[in-house]
mmCIF file with all atom_site columns, C-alpha atoms in Angstrom:
data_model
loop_
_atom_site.group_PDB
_atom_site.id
_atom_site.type_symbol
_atom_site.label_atom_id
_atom_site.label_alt_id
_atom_site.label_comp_id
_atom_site.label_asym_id
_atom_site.label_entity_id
_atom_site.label_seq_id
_atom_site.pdbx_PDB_ins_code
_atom_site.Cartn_x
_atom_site.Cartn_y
_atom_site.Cartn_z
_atom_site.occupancy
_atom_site.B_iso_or_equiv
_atom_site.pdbx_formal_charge
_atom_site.auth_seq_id
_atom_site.auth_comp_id
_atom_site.auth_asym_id
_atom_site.auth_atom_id
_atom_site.pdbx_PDB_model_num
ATOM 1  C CA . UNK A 1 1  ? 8.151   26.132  -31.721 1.00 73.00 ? 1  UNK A CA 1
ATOM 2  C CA . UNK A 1 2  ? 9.430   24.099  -34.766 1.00 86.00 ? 2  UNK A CA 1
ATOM 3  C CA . UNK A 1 3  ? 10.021  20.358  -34.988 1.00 86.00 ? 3  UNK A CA 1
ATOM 4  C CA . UNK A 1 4  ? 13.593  19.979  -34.229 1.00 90.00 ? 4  UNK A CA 1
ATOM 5  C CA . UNK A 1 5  ? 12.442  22.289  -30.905 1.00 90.00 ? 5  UNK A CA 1
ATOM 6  C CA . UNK A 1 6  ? 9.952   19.376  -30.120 1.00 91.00 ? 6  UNK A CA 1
ATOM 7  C CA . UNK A 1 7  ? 12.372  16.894  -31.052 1.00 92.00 ? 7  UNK A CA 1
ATOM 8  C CA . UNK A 1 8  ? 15.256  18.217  -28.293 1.00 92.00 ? 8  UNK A CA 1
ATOM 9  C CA . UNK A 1 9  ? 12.298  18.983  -25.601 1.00 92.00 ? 9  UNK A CA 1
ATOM 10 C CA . UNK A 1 10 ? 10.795  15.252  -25.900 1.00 92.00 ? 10 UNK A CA 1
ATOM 11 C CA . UNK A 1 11 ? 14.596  13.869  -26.030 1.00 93.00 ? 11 UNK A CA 1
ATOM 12 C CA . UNK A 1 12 ? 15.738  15.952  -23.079 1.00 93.00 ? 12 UNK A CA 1
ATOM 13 C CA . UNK A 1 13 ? 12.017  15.112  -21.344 1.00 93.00 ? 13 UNK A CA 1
ATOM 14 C CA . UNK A 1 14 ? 12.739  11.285  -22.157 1.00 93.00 ? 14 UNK A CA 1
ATOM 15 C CA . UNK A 1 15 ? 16.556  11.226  -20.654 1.00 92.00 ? 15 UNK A CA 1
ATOM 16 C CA . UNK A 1 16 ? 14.781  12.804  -17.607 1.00 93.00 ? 16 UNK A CA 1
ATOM 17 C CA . UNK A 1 17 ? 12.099  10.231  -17.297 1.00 92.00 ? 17 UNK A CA 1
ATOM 18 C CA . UNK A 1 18 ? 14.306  7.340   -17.577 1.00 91.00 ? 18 UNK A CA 1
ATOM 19 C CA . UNK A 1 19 ? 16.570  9.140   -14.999 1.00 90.00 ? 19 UNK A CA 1
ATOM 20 C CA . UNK A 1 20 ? 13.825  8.811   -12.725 1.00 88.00 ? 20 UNK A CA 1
ATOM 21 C CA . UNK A 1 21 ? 12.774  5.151   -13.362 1.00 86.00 ? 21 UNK A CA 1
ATOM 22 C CA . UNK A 1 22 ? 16.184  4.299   -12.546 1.00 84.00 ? 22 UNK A CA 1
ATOM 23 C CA . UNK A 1 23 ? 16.252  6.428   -9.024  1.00 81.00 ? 23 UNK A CA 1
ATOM 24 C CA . UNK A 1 24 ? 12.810  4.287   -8.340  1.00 76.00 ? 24 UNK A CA 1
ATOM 25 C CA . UNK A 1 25 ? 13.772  1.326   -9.194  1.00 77.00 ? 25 UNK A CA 1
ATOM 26 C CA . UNK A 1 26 ? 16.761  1.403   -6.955  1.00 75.00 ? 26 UNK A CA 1
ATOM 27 C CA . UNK A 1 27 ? 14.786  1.422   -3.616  1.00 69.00 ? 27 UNK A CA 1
ATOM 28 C CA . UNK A 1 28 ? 12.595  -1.398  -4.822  1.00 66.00 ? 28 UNK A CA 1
ATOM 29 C CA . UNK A 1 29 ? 11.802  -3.927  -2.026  1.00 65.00 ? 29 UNK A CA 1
ATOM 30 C CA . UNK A 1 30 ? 10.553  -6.962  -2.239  1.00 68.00 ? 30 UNK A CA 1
ATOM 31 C CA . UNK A 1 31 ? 6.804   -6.862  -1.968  1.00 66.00 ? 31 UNK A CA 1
ATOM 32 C CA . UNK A 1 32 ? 3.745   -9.174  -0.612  1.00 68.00 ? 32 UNK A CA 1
ATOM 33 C CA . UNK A 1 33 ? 0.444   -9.259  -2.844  1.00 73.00 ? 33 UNK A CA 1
ATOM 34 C CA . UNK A 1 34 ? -2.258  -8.040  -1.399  1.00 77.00 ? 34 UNK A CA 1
ATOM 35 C CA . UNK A 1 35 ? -4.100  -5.600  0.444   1.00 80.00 ? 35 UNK A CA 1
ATOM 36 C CA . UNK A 1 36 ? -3.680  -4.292  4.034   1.00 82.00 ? 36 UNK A CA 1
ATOM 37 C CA . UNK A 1 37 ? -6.948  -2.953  5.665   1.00 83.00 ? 37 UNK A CA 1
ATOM 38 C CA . UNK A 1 38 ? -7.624  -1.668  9.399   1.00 86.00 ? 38 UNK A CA 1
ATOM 39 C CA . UNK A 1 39 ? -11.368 -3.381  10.978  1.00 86.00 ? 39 UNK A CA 1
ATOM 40 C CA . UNK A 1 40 ? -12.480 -2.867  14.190  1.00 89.00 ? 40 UNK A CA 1
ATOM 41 C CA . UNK A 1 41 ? -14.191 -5.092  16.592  1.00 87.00 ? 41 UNK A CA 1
ATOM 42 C CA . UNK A 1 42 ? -16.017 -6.067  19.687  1.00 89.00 ? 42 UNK A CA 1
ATOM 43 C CA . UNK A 1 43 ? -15.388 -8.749  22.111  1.00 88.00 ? 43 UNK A CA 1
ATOM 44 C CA . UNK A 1 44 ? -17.951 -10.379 24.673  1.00 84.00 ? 44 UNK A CA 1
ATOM 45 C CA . UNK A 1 45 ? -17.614 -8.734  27.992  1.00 88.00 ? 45 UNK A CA 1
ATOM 46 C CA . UNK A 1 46 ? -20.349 -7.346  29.783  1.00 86.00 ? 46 UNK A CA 1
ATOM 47 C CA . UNK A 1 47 ? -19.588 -3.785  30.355  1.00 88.00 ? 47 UNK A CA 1
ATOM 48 C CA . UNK A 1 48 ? -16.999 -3.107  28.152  1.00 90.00 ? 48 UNK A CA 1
ATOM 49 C CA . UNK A 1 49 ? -17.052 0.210   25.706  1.00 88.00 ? 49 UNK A CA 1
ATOM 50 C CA . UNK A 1 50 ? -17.628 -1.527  22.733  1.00 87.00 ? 50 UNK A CA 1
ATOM 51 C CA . UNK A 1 51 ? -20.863 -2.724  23.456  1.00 85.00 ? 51 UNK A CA 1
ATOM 52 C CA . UNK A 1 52 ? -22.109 0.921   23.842  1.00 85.00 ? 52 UNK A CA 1
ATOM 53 C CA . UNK A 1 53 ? -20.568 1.648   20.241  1.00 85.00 ? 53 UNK A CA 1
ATOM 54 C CA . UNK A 1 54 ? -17.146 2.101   20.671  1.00 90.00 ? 54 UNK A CA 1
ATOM 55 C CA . UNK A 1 55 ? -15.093 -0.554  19.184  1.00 90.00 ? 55 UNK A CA 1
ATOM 56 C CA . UNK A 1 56 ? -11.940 -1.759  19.711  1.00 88.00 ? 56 UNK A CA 1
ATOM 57 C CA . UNK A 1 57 ? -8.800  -1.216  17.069  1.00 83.00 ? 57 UNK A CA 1
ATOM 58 C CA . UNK A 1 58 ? -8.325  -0.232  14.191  1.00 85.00 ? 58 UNK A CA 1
ATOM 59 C CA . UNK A 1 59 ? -6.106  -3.793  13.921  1.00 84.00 ? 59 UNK A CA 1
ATOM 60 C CA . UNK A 1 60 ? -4.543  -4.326  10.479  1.00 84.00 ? 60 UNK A CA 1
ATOM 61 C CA . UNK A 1 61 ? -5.236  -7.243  8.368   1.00 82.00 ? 61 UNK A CA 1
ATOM 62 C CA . UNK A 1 62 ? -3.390  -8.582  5.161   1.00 80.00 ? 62 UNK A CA 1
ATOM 63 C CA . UNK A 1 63 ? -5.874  -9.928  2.783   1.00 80.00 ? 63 UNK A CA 1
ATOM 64 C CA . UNK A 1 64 ? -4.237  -12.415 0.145   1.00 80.00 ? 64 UNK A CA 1
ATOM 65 C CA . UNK A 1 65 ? -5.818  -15.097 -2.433  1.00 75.00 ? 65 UNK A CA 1
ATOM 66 C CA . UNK A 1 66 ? -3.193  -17.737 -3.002  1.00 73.00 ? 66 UNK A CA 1
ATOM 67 C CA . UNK A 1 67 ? -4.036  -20.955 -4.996  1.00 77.00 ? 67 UNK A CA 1
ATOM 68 C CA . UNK A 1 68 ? -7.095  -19.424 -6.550  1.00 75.00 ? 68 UNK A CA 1
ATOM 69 C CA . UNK A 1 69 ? -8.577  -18.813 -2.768  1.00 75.00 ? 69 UNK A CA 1
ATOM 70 C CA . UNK A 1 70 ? -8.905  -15.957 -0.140  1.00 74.00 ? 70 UNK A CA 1
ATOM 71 C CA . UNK A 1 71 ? -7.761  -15.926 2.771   1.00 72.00 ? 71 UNK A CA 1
ATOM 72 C CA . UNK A 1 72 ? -6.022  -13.327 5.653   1.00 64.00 ? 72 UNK A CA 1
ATOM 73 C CA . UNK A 1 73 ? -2.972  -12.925 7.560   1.00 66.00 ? 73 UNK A CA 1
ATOM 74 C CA . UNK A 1 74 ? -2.360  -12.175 11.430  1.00 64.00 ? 74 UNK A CA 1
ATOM 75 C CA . UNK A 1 75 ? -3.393  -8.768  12.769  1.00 60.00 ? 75 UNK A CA 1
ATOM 76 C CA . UNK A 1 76 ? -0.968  -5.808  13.472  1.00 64.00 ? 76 UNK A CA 1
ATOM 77 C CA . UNK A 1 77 ? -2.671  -3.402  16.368  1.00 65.00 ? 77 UNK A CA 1
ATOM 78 C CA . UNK A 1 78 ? -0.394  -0.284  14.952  1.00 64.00 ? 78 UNK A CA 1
ATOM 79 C CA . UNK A 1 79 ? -0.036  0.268   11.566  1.00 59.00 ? 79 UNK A CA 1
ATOM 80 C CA . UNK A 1 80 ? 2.659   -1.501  9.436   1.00 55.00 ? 80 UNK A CA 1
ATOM 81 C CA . UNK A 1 81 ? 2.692   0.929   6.683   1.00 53.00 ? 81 UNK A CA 1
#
């Protein structure tokens, strides 16, 4: 391969990747910083299954730091991704 091949590959290679940006960049949402996580946990009644290990959840938190400090959002019980 010479270097007017190279040339046309990395041109035609380019046009494709810019394509693609484009296609992406179409379905852009608007988006909340942060990071969603799932945590389980256990409440206080006698008897229940999670005090013999199995917890209850997964529940989904949002975790965000706004004005320099950390903090979380409400809790989804099914997943909101």
């Amino acid at each position: 391969m010479d270097l007017s091949d190279l040339r046309k590959a990395i041109t035609v290679r380019s046009a494709k990747r810019q394509k693609l940006e484009k296609q992406l960049l179409q379905f852009r949402h608007p988006m909340t910083p942060g990071s969603v996580y799932p945590q389980y946990t256990r409440c206080a009644r006698s008897g229940c299954r999670c005090m013999k290990g199995e917890k209850h959840g997964p529940f989904f938190y949002l975790s965000l730091r706004q004005e320099g400090k950390n903090g979380y959002a409400l809790h989804w019980q099914t997943n909101p991704l």
